[in-house]
PDB file of C-alpha atoms in Angstrom:
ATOM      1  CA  UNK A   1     -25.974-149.570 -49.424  1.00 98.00           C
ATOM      2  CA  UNK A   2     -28.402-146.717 -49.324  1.00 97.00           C
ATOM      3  CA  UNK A   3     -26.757-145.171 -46.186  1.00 97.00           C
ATOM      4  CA  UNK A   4     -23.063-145.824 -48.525  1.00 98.00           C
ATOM      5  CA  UNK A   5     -23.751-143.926 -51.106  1.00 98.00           C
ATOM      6  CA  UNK A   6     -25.544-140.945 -49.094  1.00 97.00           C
ATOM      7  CA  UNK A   7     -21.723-140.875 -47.507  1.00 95.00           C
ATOM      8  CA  UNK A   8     -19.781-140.993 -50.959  1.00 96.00           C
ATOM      9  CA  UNK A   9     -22.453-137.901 -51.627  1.00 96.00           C
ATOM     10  CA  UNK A  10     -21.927-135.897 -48.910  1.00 95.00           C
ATOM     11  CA  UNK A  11     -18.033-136.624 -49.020  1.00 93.00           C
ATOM     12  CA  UNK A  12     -17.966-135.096 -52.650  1.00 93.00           C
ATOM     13  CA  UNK A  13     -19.974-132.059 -51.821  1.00 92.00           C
ATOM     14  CA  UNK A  14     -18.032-131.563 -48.738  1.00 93.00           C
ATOM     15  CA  UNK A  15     -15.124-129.852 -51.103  1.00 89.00           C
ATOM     16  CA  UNK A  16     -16.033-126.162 -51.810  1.00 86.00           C
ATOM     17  CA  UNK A  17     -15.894-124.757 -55.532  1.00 86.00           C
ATOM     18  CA  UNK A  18     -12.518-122.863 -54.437  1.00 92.00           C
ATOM     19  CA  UNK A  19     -11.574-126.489 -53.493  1.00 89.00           C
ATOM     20  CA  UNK A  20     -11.906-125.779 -49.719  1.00 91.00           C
ATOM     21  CA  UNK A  21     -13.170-128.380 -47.223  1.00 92.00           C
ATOM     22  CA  UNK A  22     -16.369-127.435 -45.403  1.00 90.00           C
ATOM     23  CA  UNK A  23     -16.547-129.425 -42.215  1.00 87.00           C
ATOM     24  CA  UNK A  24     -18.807-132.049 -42.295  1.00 86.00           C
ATOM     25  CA  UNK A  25     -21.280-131.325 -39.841  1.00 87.00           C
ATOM     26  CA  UNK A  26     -21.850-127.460 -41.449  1.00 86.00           C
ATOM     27  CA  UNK A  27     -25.292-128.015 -42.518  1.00 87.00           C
ATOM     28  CA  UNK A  28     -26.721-128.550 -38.884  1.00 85.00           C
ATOM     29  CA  UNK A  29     -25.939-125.079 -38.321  1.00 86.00           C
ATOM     30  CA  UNK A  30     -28.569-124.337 -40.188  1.00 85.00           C
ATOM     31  CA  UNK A  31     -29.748-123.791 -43.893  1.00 93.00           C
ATOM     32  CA  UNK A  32     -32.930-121.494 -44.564  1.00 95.00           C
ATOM     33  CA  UNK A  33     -36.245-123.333 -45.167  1.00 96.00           C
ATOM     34  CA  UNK A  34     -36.643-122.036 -48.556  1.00 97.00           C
ATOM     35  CA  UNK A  35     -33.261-122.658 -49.539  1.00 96.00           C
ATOM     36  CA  UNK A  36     -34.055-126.175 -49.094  1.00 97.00           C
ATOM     37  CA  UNK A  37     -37.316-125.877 -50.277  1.00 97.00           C
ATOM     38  CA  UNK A  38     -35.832-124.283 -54.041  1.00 97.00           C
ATOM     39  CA  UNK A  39     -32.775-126.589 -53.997  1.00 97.00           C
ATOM     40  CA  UNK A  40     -35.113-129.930 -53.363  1.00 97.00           C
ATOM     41  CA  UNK A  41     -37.829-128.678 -55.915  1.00 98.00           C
ATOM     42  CA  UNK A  42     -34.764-128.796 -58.640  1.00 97.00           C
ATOM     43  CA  UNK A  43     -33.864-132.142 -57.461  1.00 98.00           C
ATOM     44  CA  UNK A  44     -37.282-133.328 -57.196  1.00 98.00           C
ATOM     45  CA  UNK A  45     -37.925-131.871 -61.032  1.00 98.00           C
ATOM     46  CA  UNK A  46     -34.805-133.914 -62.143  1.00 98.00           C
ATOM     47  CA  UNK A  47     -36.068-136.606 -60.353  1.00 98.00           C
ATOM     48  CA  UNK A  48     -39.177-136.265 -62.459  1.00 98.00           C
ATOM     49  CA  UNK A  49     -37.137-136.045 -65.673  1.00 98.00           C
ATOM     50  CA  UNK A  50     -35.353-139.734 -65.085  1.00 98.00           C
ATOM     51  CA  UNK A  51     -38.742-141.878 -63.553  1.00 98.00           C
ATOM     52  CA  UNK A  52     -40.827-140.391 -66.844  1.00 98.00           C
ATOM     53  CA  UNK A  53     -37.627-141.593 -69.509  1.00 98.00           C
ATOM     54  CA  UNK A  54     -36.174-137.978 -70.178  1.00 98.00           C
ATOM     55  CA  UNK A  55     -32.938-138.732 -68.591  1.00 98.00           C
ATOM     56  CA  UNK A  56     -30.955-136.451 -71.216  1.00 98.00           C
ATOM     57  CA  UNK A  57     -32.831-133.535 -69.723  1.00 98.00           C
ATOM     58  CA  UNK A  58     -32.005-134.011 -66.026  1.00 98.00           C
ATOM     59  CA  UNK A  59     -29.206-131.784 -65.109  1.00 97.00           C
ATOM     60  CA  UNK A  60     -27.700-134.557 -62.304  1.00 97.00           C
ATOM     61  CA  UNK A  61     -27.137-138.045 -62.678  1.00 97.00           C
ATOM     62  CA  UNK A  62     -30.243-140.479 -60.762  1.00 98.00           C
ATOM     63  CA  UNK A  63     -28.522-141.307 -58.055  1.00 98.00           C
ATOM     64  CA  UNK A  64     -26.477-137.698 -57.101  1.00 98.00           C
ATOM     65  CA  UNK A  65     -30.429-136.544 -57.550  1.00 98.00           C
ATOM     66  CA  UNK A  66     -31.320-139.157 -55.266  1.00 98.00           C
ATOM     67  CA  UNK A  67     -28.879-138.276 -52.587  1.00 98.00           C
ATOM     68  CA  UNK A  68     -29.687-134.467 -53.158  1.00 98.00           C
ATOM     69  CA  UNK A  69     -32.835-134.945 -52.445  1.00 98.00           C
ATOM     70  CA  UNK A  70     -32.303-137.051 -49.239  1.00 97.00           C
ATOM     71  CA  UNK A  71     -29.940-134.105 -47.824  1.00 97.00           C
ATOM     72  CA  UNK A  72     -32.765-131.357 -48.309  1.00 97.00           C
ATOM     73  CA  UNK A  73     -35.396-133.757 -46.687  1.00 97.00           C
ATOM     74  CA  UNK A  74     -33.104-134.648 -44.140  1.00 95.00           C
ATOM     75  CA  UNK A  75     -31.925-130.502 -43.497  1.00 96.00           C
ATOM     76  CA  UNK A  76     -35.236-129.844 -43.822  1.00 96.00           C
ATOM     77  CA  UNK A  77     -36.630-132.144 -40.988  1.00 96.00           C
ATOM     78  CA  UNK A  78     -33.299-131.344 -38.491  1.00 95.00           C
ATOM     79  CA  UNK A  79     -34.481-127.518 -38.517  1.00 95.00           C
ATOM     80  CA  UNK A  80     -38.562-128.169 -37.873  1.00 96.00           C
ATOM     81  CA  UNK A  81     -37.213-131.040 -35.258  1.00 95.00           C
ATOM     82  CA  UNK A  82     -34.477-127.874 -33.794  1.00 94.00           C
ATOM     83  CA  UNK A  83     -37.954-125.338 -34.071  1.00 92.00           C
ATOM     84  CA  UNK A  84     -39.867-127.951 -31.833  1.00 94.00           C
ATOM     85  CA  UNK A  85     -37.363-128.537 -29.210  1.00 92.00           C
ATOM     86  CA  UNK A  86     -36.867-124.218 -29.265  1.00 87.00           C
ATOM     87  CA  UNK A  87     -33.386-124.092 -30.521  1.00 78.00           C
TER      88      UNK A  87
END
């Protein structure tokens, strides 16, 4: 289910804000380590914001928070795994 949703996630951000479609893959190209690093400490804050009750505050929904924050881990941990092998 987990592995489901992640998919409906990543299939809804896959459509640009001009309404283009990125290809799906894009993000192993590469994303800066700090991008990720700002991007998952929002997600992580909004996380925050729904475990401690203040829901209303969050600016995402739990679960798109959720998935956020499994796509900058996951980013995240591709481009340290790519830094190890030397790519």
């Amino acid at each position: 289910l987990v592995l489901k949703r992640f998919a409906q996630y990543m299939k809804k951000h896959q459509t640009q804000s001009d309404g283009t479609q990125r290809a799906a893959d894009n993000w192993q190209a590469g994303i800066p380590q700090a991008s990720l690093m700002d991007s998952g400490y929002r997600h992580f804050m909004d996380w925050w914001l729904h475990h401690r009750g203040y829901s209303e505050e969050a600016t995402e929904d739990l679960e798109e928070t959720l998935c956020a924050l499994m796509f900058n881990t996951m980013a995240y941990l591709k481009s340290v795994l790519d830094e190890e092998r030397g790519r």
